[in-house]
Short mmCIF file of C-alpha atoms in Angstrom, two decimals:
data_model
loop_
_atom_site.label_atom_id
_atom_site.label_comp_id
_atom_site.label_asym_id
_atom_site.label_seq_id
_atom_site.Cartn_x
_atom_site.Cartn_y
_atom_site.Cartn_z
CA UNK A 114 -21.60 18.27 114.30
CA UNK A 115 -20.43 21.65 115.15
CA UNK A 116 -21.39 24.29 113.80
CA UNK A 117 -18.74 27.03 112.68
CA UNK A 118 -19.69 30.81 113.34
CA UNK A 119 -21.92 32.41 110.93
CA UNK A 120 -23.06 28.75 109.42
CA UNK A 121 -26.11 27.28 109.65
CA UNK A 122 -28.53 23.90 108.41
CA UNK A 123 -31.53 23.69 106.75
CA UNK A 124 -34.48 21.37 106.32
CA UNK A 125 -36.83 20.57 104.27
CA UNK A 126 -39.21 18.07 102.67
CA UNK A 127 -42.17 16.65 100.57
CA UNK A 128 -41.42 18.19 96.91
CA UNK A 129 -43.06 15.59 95.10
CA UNK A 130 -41.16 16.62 91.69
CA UNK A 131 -42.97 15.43 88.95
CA UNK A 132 -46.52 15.67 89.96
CA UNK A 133 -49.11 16.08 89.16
CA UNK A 134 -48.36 17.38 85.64
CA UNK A 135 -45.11 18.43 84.38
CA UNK A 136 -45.57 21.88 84.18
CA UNK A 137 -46.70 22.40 87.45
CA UNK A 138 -43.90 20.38 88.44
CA UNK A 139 -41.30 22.44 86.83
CA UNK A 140 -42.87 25.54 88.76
CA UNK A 141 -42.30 24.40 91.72
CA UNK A 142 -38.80 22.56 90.95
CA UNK A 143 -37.86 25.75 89.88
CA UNK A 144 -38.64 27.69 92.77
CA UNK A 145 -37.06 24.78 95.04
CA UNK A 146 -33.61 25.56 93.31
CA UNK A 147 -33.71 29.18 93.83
CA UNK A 148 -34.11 28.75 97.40
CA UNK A 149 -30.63 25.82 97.29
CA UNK A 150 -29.44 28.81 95.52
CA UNK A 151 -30.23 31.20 98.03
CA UNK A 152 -28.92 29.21 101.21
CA UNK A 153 -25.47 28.63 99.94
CA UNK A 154 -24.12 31.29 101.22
CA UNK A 155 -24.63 30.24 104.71
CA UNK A 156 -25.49 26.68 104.77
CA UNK A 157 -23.19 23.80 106.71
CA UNK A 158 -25.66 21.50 105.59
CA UNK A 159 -29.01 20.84 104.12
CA UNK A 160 -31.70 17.97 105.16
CA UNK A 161 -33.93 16.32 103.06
CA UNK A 162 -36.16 14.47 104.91
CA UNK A 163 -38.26 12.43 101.80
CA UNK A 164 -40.45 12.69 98.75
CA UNK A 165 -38.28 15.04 97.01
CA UNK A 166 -40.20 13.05 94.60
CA UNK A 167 -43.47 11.91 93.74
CA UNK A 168 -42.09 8.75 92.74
CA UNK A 169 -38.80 7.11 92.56
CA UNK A 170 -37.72 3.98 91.34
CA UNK A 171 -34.20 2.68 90.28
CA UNK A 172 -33.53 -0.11 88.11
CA UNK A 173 -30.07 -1.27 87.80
CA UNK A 174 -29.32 0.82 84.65
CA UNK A 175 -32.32 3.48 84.72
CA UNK A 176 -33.52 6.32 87.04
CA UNK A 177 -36.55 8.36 86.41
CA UNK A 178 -36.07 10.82 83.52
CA UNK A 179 -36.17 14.29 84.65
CA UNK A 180 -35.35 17.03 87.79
CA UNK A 181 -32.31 17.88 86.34
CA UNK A 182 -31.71 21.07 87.84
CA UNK A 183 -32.46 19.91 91.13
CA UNK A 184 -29.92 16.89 90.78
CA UNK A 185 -27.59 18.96 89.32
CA UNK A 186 -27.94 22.07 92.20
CA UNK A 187 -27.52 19.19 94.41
CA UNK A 188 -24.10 18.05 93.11
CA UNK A 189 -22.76 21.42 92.93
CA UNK A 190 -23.93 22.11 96.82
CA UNK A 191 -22.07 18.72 97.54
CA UNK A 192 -18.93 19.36 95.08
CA UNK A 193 -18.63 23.05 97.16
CA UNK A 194 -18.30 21.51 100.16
CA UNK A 195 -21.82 21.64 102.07
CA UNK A 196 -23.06 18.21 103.67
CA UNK A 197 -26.37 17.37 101.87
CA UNK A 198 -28.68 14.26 104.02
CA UNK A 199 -30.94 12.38 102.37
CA UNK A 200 -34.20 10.88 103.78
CA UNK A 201 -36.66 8.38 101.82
CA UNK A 202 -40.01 9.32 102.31
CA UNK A 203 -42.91 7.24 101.09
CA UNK A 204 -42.76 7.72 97.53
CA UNK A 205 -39.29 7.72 97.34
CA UNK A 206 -38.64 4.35 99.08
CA UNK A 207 -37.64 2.26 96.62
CA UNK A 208 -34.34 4.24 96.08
CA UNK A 209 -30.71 2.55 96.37
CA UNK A 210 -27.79 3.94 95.94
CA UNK A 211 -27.83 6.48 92.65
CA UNK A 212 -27.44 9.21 95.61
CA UNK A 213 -24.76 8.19 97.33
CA UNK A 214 -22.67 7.07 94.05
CA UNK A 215 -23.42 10.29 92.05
CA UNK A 216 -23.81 12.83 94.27
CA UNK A 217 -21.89 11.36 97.40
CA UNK A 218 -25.25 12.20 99.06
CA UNK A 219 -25.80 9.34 102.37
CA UNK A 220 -29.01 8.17 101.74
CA UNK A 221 -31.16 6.78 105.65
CA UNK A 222 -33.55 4.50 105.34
CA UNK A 223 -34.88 4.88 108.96
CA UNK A 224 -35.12 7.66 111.64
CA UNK A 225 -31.51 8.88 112.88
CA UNK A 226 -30.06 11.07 115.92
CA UNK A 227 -28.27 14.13 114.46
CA UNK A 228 -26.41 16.42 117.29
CA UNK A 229 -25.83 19.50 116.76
CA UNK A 230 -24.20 21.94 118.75
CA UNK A 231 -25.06 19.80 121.57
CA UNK A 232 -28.96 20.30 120.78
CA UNK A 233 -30.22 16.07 120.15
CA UNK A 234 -32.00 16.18 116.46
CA UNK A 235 -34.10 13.41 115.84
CA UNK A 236 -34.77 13.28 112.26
CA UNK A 237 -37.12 11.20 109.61
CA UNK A 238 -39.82 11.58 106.97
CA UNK A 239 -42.62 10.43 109.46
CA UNK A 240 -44.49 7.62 107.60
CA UNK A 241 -45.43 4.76 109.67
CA UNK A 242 -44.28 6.38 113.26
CA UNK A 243 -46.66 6.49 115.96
CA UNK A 244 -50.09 4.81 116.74
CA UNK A 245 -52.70 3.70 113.93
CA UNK A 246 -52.21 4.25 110.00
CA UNK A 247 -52.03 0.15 110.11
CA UNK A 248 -53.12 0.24 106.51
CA UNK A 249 -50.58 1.93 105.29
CA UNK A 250 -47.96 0.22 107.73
CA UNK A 251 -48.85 -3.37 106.37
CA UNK A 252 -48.66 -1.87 102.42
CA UNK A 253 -45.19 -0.27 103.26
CA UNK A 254 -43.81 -3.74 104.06
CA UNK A 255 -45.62 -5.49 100.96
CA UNK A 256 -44.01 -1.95 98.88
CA UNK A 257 -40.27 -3.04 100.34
CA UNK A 258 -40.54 -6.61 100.55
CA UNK A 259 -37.39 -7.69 97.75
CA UNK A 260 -39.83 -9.69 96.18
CA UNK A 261 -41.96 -6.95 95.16
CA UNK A 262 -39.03 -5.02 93.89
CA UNK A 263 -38.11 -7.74 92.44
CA UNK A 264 -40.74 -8.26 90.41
CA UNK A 265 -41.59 -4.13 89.53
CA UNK A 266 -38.18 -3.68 88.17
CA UNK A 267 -38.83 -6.55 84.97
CA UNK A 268 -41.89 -4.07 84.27
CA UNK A 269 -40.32 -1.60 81.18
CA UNK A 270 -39.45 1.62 82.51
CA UNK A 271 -41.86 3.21 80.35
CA UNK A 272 -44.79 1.30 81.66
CA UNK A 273 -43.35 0.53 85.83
CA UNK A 274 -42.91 4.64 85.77
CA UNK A 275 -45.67 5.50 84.02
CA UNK A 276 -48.16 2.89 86.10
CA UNK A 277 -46.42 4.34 89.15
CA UNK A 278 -47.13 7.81 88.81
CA UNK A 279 -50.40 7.45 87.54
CA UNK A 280 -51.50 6.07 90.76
CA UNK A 281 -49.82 8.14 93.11
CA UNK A 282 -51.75 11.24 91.86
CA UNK A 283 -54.64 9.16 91.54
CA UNK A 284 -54.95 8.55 95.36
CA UNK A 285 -54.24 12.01 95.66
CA UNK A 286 -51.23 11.88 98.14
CA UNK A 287 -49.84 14.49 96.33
CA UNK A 288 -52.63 17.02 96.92
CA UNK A 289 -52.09 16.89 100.21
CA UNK A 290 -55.56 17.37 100.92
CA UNK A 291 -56.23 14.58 103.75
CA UNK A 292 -52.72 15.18 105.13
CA UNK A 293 -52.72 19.20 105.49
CA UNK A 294 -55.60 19.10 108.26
CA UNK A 295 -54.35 20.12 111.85
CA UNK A 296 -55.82 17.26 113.98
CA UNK A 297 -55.33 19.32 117.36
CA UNK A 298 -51.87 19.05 119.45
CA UNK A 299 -53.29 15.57 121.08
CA UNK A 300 -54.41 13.72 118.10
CA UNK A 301 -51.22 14.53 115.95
CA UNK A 302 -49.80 10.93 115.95
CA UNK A 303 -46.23 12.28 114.97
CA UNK A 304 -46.20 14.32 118.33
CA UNK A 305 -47.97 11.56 120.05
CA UNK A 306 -44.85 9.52 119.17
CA UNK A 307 -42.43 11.95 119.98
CA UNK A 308 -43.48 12.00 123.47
CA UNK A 309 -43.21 8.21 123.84
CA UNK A 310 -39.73 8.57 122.24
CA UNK A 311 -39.07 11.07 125.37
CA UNK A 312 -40.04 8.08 128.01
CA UNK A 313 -37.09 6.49 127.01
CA UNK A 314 -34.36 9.57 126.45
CA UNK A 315 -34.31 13.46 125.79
CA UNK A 316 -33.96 15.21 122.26
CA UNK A 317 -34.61 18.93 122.07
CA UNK A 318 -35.96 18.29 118.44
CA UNK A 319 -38.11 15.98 116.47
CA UNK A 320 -37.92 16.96 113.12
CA UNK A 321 -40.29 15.10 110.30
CA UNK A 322 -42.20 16.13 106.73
CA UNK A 323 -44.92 13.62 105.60
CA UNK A 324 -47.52 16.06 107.18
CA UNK A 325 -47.80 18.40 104.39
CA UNK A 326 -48.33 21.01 107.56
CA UNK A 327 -46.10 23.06 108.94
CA UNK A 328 -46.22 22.93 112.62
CA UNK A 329 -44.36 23.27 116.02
CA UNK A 330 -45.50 21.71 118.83
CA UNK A 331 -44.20 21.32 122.69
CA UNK A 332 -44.28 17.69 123.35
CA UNK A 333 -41.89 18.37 126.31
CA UNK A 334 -40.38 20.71 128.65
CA UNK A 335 -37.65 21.12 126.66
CA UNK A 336 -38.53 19.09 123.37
CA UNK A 337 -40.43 20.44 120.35
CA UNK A 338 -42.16 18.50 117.45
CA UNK A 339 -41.50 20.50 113.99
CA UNK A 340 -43.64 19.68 110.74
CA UNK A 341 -41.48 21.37 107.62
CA UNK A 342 -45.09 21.31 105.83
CA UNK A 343 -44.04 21.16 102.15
CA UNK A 344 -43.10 22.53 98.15
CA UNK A 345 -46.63 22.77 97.06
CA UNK A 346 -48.71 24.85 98.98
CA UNK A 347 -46.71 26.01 101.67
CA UNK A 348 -42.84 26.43 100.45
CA UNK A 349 -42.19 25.94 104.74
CA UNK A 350 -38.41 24.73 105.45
CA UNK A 351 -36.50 24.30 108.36
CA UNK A 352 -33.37 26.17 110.11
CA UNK A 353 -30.87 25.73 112.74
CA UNK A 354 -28.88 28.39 113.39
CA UNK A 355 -26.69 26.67 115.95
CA UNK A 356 -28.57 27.58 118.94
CA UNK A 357 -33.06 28.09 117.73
CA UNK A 358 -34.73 26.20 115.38
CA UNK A 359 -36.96 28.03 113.46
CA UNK A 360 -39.58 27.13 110.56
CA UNK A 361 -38.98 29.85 107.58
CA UNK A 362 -40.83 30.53 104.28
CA UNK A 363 -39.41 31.30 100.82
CA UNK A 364 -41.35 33.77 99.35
CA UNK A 365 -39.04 34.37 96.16
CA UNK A 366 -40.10 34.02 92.92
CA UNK A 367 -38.25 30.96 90.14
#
C-alpha cells in the first residue's frame, strides 16, 4: 500500500462496546465515533485490530442488538472511500461474515503482513502469541472448535447473549485490571514473540491491542513492538504517517 501525500492510517483496538453496563458503554462508543469522525479528513485507512466488542456472536439471522453509530460511522468511512481492516480479538472471535457483507469490511482471523510505504507491518490482536498463557490457548480452541459454535448458536439469542456477556464482565477481562500492568520490556510475552518473529525475517513494526497498555518497545535494531492500549481507560490509537509510527491520544470530548 502506498500511501498518497498528505494521507495517513490509523490503529486502534480493544473497545469492548457494550460493557460493562450500557451507559458506560454508550460513553465511550460515543467518544470512539468522534474520533472516526475526526480522522476522516486524512485517513487512507483505519485498523481495527479486535474486541471492538465485548462480545460478539452471529447466528445465521441475528447479530447482537446495539452499536449502531459505530456500525453505521463505519459504513459511511467505507462507502467514502477509506479502507477499513478488521481484526477478531478474543471476544469477538466468533464473528463470520456480517462485516464483510454489510460493510465490505475484510475481516482476518490470524496475524497478517501489511506494507506500507515499504515499512513491513505485522499486525494482530495479540491473544495466544508468544510463550505461556496455555490456559487460555487450550480454551481458545475449545471457544472455536465448530462444534462448540455449533451448539451456542441453538441457545436463544436472548439467553446465548445475555449468558455471554454476563461472564465476560464477570471474569473481569473488560476491566483490564490484570492486563494493564507493565511486566518490564523482558517479560512482555508480545515483545518476547516479536523478537523470535525477527529470527526468521525483518518487519519494522509489530503492531497488537489485547494489552490494554499502550506501549513501544525496541525489540530490534530497527523493529519496534507497539501496544495501542485501549477505549476505556486510555483512548491510545495508532498512526502511520507514511514514514513514523506514532501512538496518539484523543482527548476530545463525545
Amino acid at each position: 500500500m502506498k500511501l498518497p501525500e498528505g494521507k495517513k492510517i490509523y490503529f486502534s483496538s480493544d473497545n469492548h462496546l457494550g460493557a460493562p453496563t450500557h451507559s458506560e458503554s454508550l460513553a465511550r462508543e460515543k467518544l470512539f465515533v468522534s474520533w472516526l469522525d475526526d480522522i476522516k479528513k486524512d485517513a487512507h485507512a483505519i485498523f481495527l485490530l479486535g474486541d471492538l466488542f465485548d462480545f460478539w456472536f452471529e447466528y445465521r439471522e441475528v447479530v447482537p442488538k446495539g452499536f449502531v453509530r459505530t456500525l453505521g460511522k463505519l459504513a459511511e468511512l467505507k462507502d467514502s472511500g477509506i479502507e477499513i481492516y478488521y481484526f477478531v480479538g478474543n471476544h469477538d472471535l466468533w464473528m463470520k461474515n456480517y462485516f464483510k457483507e454489510e460493510l465490505n469490511i475484510p475481516v482476518f482471523f490470524k496475524p497478517q503482513v501489511f506494507t506500507f510505504n515499504s515499512k513491513q507491518f505485522f499486525l494482530g490482536h495479540g491473544d495466544g502469541l508468544g510463550p505461556g498463557d496455555k490456559g487460555y490457548k487450550r480454551m481458545k480452541k475449545v471457544f472455536v472448535h465448530p462444534v462448540s459454535k455449533w451448539f451456542f448458536k441453538w441457545l436463544h439469542p436472548d439467553l446465548g447473549v445475555r449468558l455471554a456477556r454476563y461472564l465476560s464482565v464477570k471474569n473481569k477481562l473488560i476491566s483490564g485490571d490484570e492486563d494493564a500492568k507493565f511486566l518490564g520490556e523482558e517479560n512482555e510475552w508480545l515483545a518476547q514473540y516479536a523478537k523470535r518473529k525477527l529470527e526468521n525475517g525483518h518487519y519494522d513494526y509489530f503492531i497488537f491491542g489485547h494489552r490494554h497498555l499502550p506501549m513501544e518497545i525496541q525489540v530490534g535494531k530497527d523493529s519496534k513492538y507497539i501496544n495501542l492500549g485501549d477505549w476505556i481507560a486510555h483512548y491510545t490509537y495508532g498512526v502511520f504517517d507514511g514514514e513514523e509510527f506514532s501512538l496518539e491520544k484523543f482527548n476530545k470530548k463525545p
